[in-house]
Amino acid sequence: MKKGNLTFFLSLLSLVAVSAITALAASTPKKPKKPSDRLYEMRIYYPTPGNYAAIVDRFRQYTTKLFDKHGMTNIGYWTPTDTSRQELVYILSYPDRAARDASWKAFGSDPEWKAVVAKTEANGKIVARVDQIFMNESDISPAIKTQAKSPERVFELRTYTATPGNLNNLIDRFRNHTIKLFSKHGMEHVGYWTTVEKDPGTQSKLVYILAHPSEAAGKQHFDEFRKDPKWVKAKEESEKNGPLTVKVESVYMKPTDYSPIK
């Protein structure tokens, strides 16, 4: 073989090898990243009649600072855009469950907090009830960043209840398809978690938060996502043996002025 032809052949062979390696890498499932070991807690506060603003303001003036004092990390604070839902939704994080319990014990016995309660509840309780949801960061989640962006964004809290035995299949669909398609359609990823259920036999839920320029934009982006041929195909292929979800809940929220995430 002539030298020129040999050089051409070797170059061609090299290109084929590179293409083959690239194709193999693309087809090989990505190894899930190691998620943070931190424990997350979502808390939802419901006011006694007429005290919604008082709850929101108490966090603004006192509570978030005392949380920080006692080693709790403030992640984000939101209120639903639907004003008929009088709720304050927030997320804290801790190194682990033991640290969480120790921080709350110290917070509850802090004389400064007791004085705040006495002052803000002089005319009666302002909190009717509190829902707690403990969560672990999923390996599909980006790093949770407490950052404020301008212009201010609207956030969407989504909770997925998987059909029995299908949580991992649901998460795999997010890993392989859904997250990329969300990005394609202009949605920002804030965080993805799985719930820590009280009953070890109860299947965890998938909880995640997206950010949108506005509520209208978020709904438009989801409409476009649902019609995307790639999503239609991925959904059909992943649900050949039946649906992966039994319930999907969505709440649009706006950040409070003191939320670390905006």
mmCIF file of C-alpha atoms in Angstrom:
data_model
loop_
_atom_site.group_PDB
_atom_site.id
_atom_site.type_symbol
_atom_site.label_atom_id
_atom_site.label_comp_id
_atom_site.label_asym_id
_atom_site.label_seq_id
_atom_site.Cartn_x
_atom_site.Cartn_y
_atom_site.Cartn_z
ATOM 1 C CA MET A 1 0.000 0.000 0.000
ATOM 2 C CA LYS A 2 1.306 3.416 -0.940
ATOM 3 C CA LYS A 3 2.290 5.747 1.863
ATOM 4 C CA GLY A 4 -0.458 8.276 0.992
ATOM 5 C CA ASN A 5 -3.114 5.586 0.901
ATOM 6 C CA LEU A 6 -1.871 4.129 4.186
ATOM 7 C CA THR A 7 -2.072 7.527 5.865
ATOM 8 C CA PHE A 8 -5.604 8.006 4.567
ATOM 9 C CA PHE A 9 -6.613 4.518 5.717
ATOM 10 C CA LEU A 10 -5.211 5.062 9.213
ATOM 11 C CA SER A 11 -6.975 8.435 9.477
ATOM 12 C CA LEU A 12 -10.255 6.857 8.389
ATOM 13 C CA LEU A 13 -9.791 4.011 10.871
ATOM 14 C CA SER A 14 -9.137 6.525 13.644
ATOM 15 C CA LEU A 15 -12.319 8.432 12.803
ATOM 16 C CA VAL A 16 -14.357 5.229 12.839
ATOM 17 C CA ALA A 17 -12.898 4.262 16.227
ATOM 18 C CA VAL A 18 -13.654 7.683 17.708
ATOM 19 C CA SER A 19 -17.220 7.545 16.357
ATOM 20 C CA ALA A 20 -17.706 4.071 17.811
ATOM 21 C CA ILE A 21 -16.428 5.160 21.235
ATOM 22 C CA THR A 22 -18.637 8.268 21.166
ATOM 23 C CA ALA A 23 -21.689 6.205 20.244
ATOM 24 C CA LEU A 24 -20.932 3.706 22.992
ATOM 25 C CA ALA A 25 -20.552 6.477 25.567
ATOM 26 C CA ALA A 26 -23.850 8.015 24.479
ATOM 27 C CA SER A 27 -25.676 4.695 24.764
ATOM 28 C CA THR A 28 -24.161 3.746 28.127
ATOM 29 C CA PRO A 29 -26.373 4.849 31.048
ATOM 30 C CA LYS A 30 -24.753 7.589 33.097
ATOM 31 C CA LYS A 31 -23.663 6.587 36.555
ATOM 32 C CA PRO A 32 -25.941 8.413 39.022
ATOM 33 C CA LYS A 33 -24.169 11.168 40.933
ATOM 34 C CA LYS A 34 -23.766 10.778 44.669
ATOM 35 C CA PRO A 35 -26.429 12.997 46.221
ATOM 36 C CA SER A 36 -25.841 15.136 49.283
ATOM 37 C CA ASP A 37 -26.177 13.311 52.601
ATOM 38 C CA ARG A 38 -28.022 16.261 54.119
ATOM 39 C CA LEU A 39 -31.536 15.858 55.454
ATOM 40 C CA TYR A 40 -34.162 18.230 54.086
ATOM 41 C CA GLU A 41 -37.409 19.166 55.768
ATOM 42 C CA MET A 42 -40.331 20.830 54.046
ATOM 43 C CA ARG A 43 -42.755 22.496 56.441
ATOM 44 C CA ILE A 44 -46.145 23.932 55.521
ATOM 45 C CA TYR A 45 -47.814 26.335 57.948
ATOM 46 C CA TYR A 46 -51.564 26.959 58.016
ATOM 47 C CA PRO A 47 -52.802 30.005 59.933
ATOM 48 C CA THR A 48 -55.605 30.439 62.380
ATOM 49 C CA PRO A 49 -58.302 32.746 60.920
ATOM 50 C CA GLY A 50 -56.953 36.180 60.046
ATOM 51 C CA ASN A 51 -53.341 35.415 60.928
ATOM 52 C CA TYR A 52 -51.750 34.499 57.593
ATOM 53 C CA ALA A 53 -49.821 37.779 57.307
ATOM 54 C CA ALA A 54 -48.751 37.458 60.941
ATOM 55 C CA ILE A 55 -47.136 34.060 60.301
ATOM 56 C CA VAL A 56 -45.298 35.308 57.227
ATOM 57 C CA ASP A 57 -44.117 38.384 59.119
ATOM 58 C CA ARG A 58 -42.952 36.429 62.168
ATOM 59 C CA PHE A 59 -40.605 34.448 59.934
ATOM 60 C CA ARG A 60 -39.419 37.688 58.340
ATOM 61 C CA GLN A 61 -38.631 39.407 61.615
ATOM 62 C CA TYR A 62 -37.545 36.592 63.889
ATOM 63 C CA THR A 63 -37.805 32.914 62.966
ATOM 64 C CA THR A 64 -35.364 32.641 60.046
ATOM 65 C CA LYS A 65 -32.657 34.373 62.092
ATOM 66 C CA LEU A 66 -33.208 32.002 65.016
ATOM 67 C CA PHE A 67 -33.130 29.006 62.695
ATOM 68 C CA ASP A 68 -29.766 30.199 61.455
ATOM 69 C CA LYS A 69 -28.577 30.749 65.020
ATOM 70 C CA HIS A 70 -29.334 27.116 65.842
ATOM 71 C CA GLY A 71 -27.545 25.610 62.853
ATOM 72 C CA MET A 72 -30.472 25.164 60.480
ATOM 73 C CA THR A 73 -29.938 26.110 56.841
ATOM 74 C CA ASN A 74 -32.710 28.213 55.336
ATOM 75 C CA ILE A 75 -33.261 26.999 51.771
ATOM 76 C CA GLY A 76 -36.398 28.775 50.577
ATOM 77 C CA TYR A 77 -39.712 30.321 51.675
ATOM 78 C CA TRP A 78 -42.764 30.557 49.415
ATOM 79 C CA THR A 79 -46.467 31.350 49.387
ATOM 80 C CA PRO A 80 -48.895 29.923 46.796
ATOM 81 C CA THR A 81 -49.832 32.196 43.890
ATOM 82 C CA ASP A 82 -53.413 31.017 44.440
ATOM 83 C CA THR A 83 -54.364 33.434 47.209
ATOM 84 C CA SER A 84 -57.187 31.165 48.367
ATOM 85 C CA ARG A 85 -54.449 28.852 49.676
ATOM 86 C CA GLN A 86 -53.204 30.499 52.837
ATOM 87 C CA GLU A 87 -50.013 28.526 53.352
ATOM 88 C CA LEU A 88 -46.378 29.268 54.049
ATOM 89 C CA VAL A 89 -44.118 26.636 52.490
ATOM 90 C CA TYR A 90 -40.463 26.460 53.426
ATOM 91 C CA ILE A 91 -37.500 24.089 53.302
ATOM 92 C CA LEU A 92 -34.672 23.704 55.805
ATOM 93 C CA SER A 93 -31.653 21.421 55.624
ATOM 94 C CA TYR A 94 -29.473 19.780 58.259
ATOM 95 C CA PRO A 95 -26.358 17.574 58.342
ATOM 96 C CA ASP A 96 -28.508 14.621 59.456
ATOM 97 C CA ARG A 97 -31.555 13.661 61.560
ATOM 98 C CA ALA A 98 -29.706 13.833 64.872
ATOM 99 C CA ALA A 99 -28.512 17.368 64.083
ATOM 100 C CA ARG A 100 -32.040 18.298 63.044
ATOM 101 C CA ASP A 101 -33.556 17.111 66.326
ATOM 102 C CA ALA A 102 -30.843 18.815 68.387
ATOM 103 C CA SER A 103 -31.332 22.116 66.532
ATOM 104 C CA TRP A 104 -35.105 22.094 67.010
ATOM 105 C CA LYS A 105 -34.741 21.252 70.700
ATOM 106 C CA ALA A 106 -32.346 24.172 71.192
ATOM 107 C CA PHE A 107 -34.579 26.470 69.146
ATOM 108 C CA GLY A 108 -37.707 25.538 71.115
ATOM 109 C CA SER A 109 -36.025 26.210 74.468
ATOM 110 C CA ASP A 110 -34.301 29.432 73.396
ATOM 111 C CA PRO A 111 -35.489 32.330 75.645
ATOM 112 C CA GLU A 112 -35.361 34.625 72.625
ATOM 113 C CA TRP A 113 -37.843 32.393 70.759
ATOM 114 C CA LYS A 114 -40.093 32.117 73.805
ATOM 115 C CA ALA A 115 -40.207 35.911 73.979
ATOM 116 C CA VAL A 116 -41.147 36.068 70.277
ATOM 117 C CA VAL A 117 -43.988 33.586 70.821
ATOM 118 C CA ALA A 118 -45.279 35.560 73.806
ATOM 119 C CA LYS A 119 -45.197 38.774 71.803
ATOM 120 C CA THR A 120 -46.739 37.457 68.569
ATOM 121 C CA GLU A 121 -49.352 35.259 70.232
ATOM 122 C CA ALA A 122 -50.541 37.717 72.883
ATOM 123 C CA ASN A 123 -54.024 37.492 71.346
ATOM 124 C CA GLY A 124 -53.941 33.750 70.659
ATOM 125 C CA LYS A 125 -52.291 31.141 68.476
ATOM 126 C CA ILE A 126 -51.453 32.212 64.930
ATOM 127 C CA VAL A 127 -50.594 28.735 63.595
ATOM 128 C CA ALA A 128 -53.430 26.234 63.185
ATOM 129 C CA ARG A 129 -51.266 23.304 62.103
ATOM 130 C CA VAL A 130 -47.946 22.381 60.519
ATOM 131 C CA ASP A 131 -47.289 19.657 57.933
ATOM 132 C CA GLN A 132 -43.795 18.122 57.898
ATOM 133 C CA ILE A 133 -42.169 16.269 55.027
ATOM 134 C CA PHE A 134 -38.673 14.864 55.481
ATOM 135 C CA MET A 135 -36.694 14.369 52.287
ATOM 136 C CA ASN A 136 -33.418 13.075 50.911
ATOM 137 C CA GLU A 137 -31.756 14.603 47.871
ATOM 138 C CA SER A 138 -32.215 12.422 44.782
ATOM 139 C CA ASP A 139 -29.261 11.485 42.597
ATOM 140 C CA ILE A 140 -31.014 13.246 39.688
ATOM 141 C CA SER A 141 -30.980 16.574 41.516
ATOM 142 C CA PRO A 142 -28.659 19.446 40.666
ATOM 143 C CA ALA A 143 -26.714 20.897 43.586
ATOM 144 C CA ILE A 144 -29.202 22.811 45.734
ATOM 145 C CA LYS A 145 -28.205 26.470 45.465
ATOM 146 C CA THR A 146 -29.711 29.254 47.541
ATOM 147 C CA GLN A 147 -29.553 32.030 44.996
ATOM 148 C CA ALA A 148 -31.730 34.970 44.046
ATOM 149 C CA LYS A 149 -32.126 35.812 40.379
ATOM 150 C CA SER A 150 -33.405 38.942 38.705
ATOM 151 C CA PRO A 151 -36.108 39.290 37.556
ATOM 152 C CA GLU A 152 -37.748 37.328 40.335
ATOM 153 C CA ARG A 153 -39.020 33.906 39.328
ATOM 154 C CA VAL A 154 -42.147 31.890 40.054
ATOM 155 C CA PHE A 155 -41.619 28.395 41.458
ATOM 156 C CA GLU A 156 -43.569 25.206 41.001
ATOM 157 C CA LEU A 157 -43.674 22.501 43.652
ATOM 158 C CA ARG A 158 -44.529 19.126 42.121
ATOM 159 C CA THR A 159 -45.180 15.923 44.056
ATOM 160 C CA TYR A 160 -45.411 12.554 42.308
ATOM 161 C CA THR A 161 -46.951 9.461 43.897
ATOM 162 C CA ALA A 162 -45.650 6.479 41.941
ATOM 163 C CA THR A 163 -47.674 3.358 41.302
ATOM 164 C CA PRO A 164 -46.622 0.492 43.620
ATOM 165 C CA GLY A 165 -43.032 -0.583 42.973
ATOM 166 C CA ASN A 166 -42.403 2.041 40.277
ATOM 167 C CA LEU A 167 -40.574 4.864 42.087
ATOM 168 C CA ASN A 168 -37.179 3.811 40.703
ATOM 169 C CA ASN A 169 -38.631 3.451 37.197
ATOM 170 C CA LEU A 170 -40.123 6.932 37.511
ATOM 171 C CA ILE A 171 -36.781 8.385 38.641
ATOM 172 C CA ASP A 172 -35.021 6.602 35.773
ATOM 173 C CA ARG A 173 -37.433 8.229 33.319
ATOM 174 C CA PHE A 174 -36.576 11.620 34.772
ATOM 175 C CA ARG A 175 -32.870 10.793 34.572
ATOM 176 C CA ASN A 176 -32.966 9.567 30.965
ATOM 177 C CA HIS A 177 -35.631 11.811 29.423
ATOM 178 C CA THR A 178 -37.728 14.193 31.528
ATOM 179 C CA ILE A 179 -35.008 16.444 32.944
ATOM 180 C CA LYS A 180 -33.436 17.072 29.535
ATOM 181 C CA LEU A 181 -36.846 17.854 28.042
ATOM 182 C CA PHE A 182 -37.698 20.223 30.901
ATOM 183 C CA SER A 183 -34.489 22.118 30.119
ATOM 184 C CA LYS A 184 -35.306 22.100 26.413
ATOM 185 C CA HIS A 185 -38.640 23.762 27.156
ATOM 186 C CA GLY A 186 -37.232 26.533 29.334
ATOM 187 C CA MET A 187 -37.771 25.139 32.833
ATOM 188 C CA GLU A 188 -35.122 25.640 35.523
ATOM 189 C CA HIS A 189 -34.299 22.826 37.944
ATOM 190 C CA VAL A 190 -34.105 23.825 41.609
ATOM 191 C CA GLY A 191 -34.034 20.462 43.383
ATOM 192 C CA TYR A 192 -35.291 16.873 43.349
ATOM 193 C CA TRP A 193 -35.939 14.860 46.491
ATOM 194 C CA THR A 194 -37.517 11.614 47.676
ATOM 195 C CA THR A 195 -39.608 11.645 50.819
ATOM 196 C CA VAL A 196 -38.684 9.832 54.018
ATOM 197 C CA GLU A 197 -41.884 8.095 55.071
ATOM 198 C CA LYS A 198 -42.739 7.305 58.701
ATOM 199 C CA ASP A 199 -43.723 3.772 57.769
ATOM 200 C CA PRO A 200 -40.718 1.946 56.253
ATOM 201 C CA GLY A 201 -43.135 -0.092 54.150
ATOM 202 C CA THR A 202 -44.601 2.994 52.470
ATOM 203 C CA GLN A 203 -43.142 3.916 49.098
ATOM 204 C CA SER A 204 -41.437 7.319 48.976
ATOM 205 C CA LYS A 205 -42.739 10.119 46.766
ATOM 206 C CA LEU A 206 -40.745 12.170 44.276
ATOM 207 C CA VAL A 207 -40.802 15.881 45.139
ATOM 208 C CA TYR A 208 -39.201 18.554 43.003
ATOM 209 C CA ILE A 209 -39.210 22.289 42.414
ATOM 210 C CA LEU A 210 -38.923 24.055 39.063
ATOM 211 C CA ALA A 211 -38.536 27.772 38.395
ATOM 212 C CA HIS A 212 -40.323 29.697 35.632
ATOM 213 C CA PRO A 213 -40.327 33.340 34.487
ATOM 214 C CA SER A 214 -44.025 33.457 35.451
ATOM 215 C CA GLU A 215 -46.914 31.120 36.198
ATOM 216 C CA ALA A 216 -48.296 31.631 32.678
ATOM 217 C CA ALA A 217 -44.887 30.786 31.189
ATOM 218 C CA GLY A 218 -44.648 27.673 33.350
ATOM 219 C CA LYS A 219 -48.017 26.397 32.155
ATOM 220 C CA GLN A 220 -47.112 27.156 28.544
ATOM 221 C CA HIS A 221 -43.787 25.337 28.888
ATOM 222 C CA PHE A 222 -45.551 22.282 30.290
ATOM 223 C CA ASP A 223 -48.070 22.301 27.442
ATOM 224 C CA GLU A 224 -45.190 22.360 24.951
ATOM 225 C CA PHE A 225 -43.374 19.618 26.880
ATOM 226 C CA ARG A 226 -46.399 17.300 26.884
ATOM 227 C CA LYS A 227 -46.764 17.660 23.089
ATOM 228 C CA ASP A 228 -43.067 17.074 22.392
ATOM 229 C CA PRO A 229 -42.721 13.894 20.256
ATOM 230 C CA LYS A 230 -39.673 12.832 22.306
ATOM 231 C CA TRP A 231 -41.716 13.000 25.518
ATOM 232 C CA VAL A 232 -44.678 11.198 23.941
ATOM 233 C CA LYS A 233 -42.355 8.387 22.846
ATOM 234 C CA ALA A 234 -40.530 8.201 26.204
ATOM 235 C CA LYS A 235 -43.827 8.087 28.107
ATOM 236 C CA GLU A 236 -45.268 5.384 25.873
ATOM 237 C CA GLU A 237 -42.142 3.207 26.098
ATOM 238 C CA SER A 238 -41.837 3.582 29.874
ATOM 239 C CA GLU A 239 -45.507 2.772 30.480
ATOM 240 C CA LYS A 240 -45.877 -0.374 28.357
ATOM 241 C CA ASN A 241 -46.761 -2.267 31.513
ATOM 242 C CA GLY A 242 -48.933 0.477 32.991
ATOM 243 C CA PRO A 243 -48.682 4.030 34.362
ATOM 244 C CA LEU A 244 -45.720 4.996 36.540
ATOM 245 C CA THR A 245 -47.716 7.539 38.557
ATOM 246 C CA VAL A 246 -51.006 7.380 40.375
ATOM 247 C CA LYS A 247 -51.078 11.057 41.406
ATOM 248 C CA VAL A 248 -49.303 14.275 40.390
ATOM 249 C CA GLU A 249 -49.729 17.468 42.422
ATOM 250 C CA SER A 250 -48.610 20.947 41.351
ATOM 251 C CA VAL A 251 -48.512 24.181 43.332
ATOM 252 C CA TYR A 252 -47.249 27.455 41.857
ATOM 253 C CA MET A 253 -45.531 29.641 44.422
ATOM 254 C CA LYS A 254 -43.882 33.022 44.749
ATOM 255 C CA PRO A 255 -40.864 33.530 47.017
ATOM 256 C CA THR A 256 -41.193 35.679 50.116
ATOM 257 C CA ASP A 257 -38.991 38.764 50.279
ATOM 258 C CA TYR A 258 -36.723 36.961 52.783
ATOM 259 C CA SER A 259 -36.399 33.685 50.856
ATOM 260 C CA PRO A 260 -32.760 32.758 50.058
ATOM 261 C CA ILE A 261 -34.024 31.295 46.754
ATOM 262 C CA LYS A 262 -35.837 33.815 44.545
#
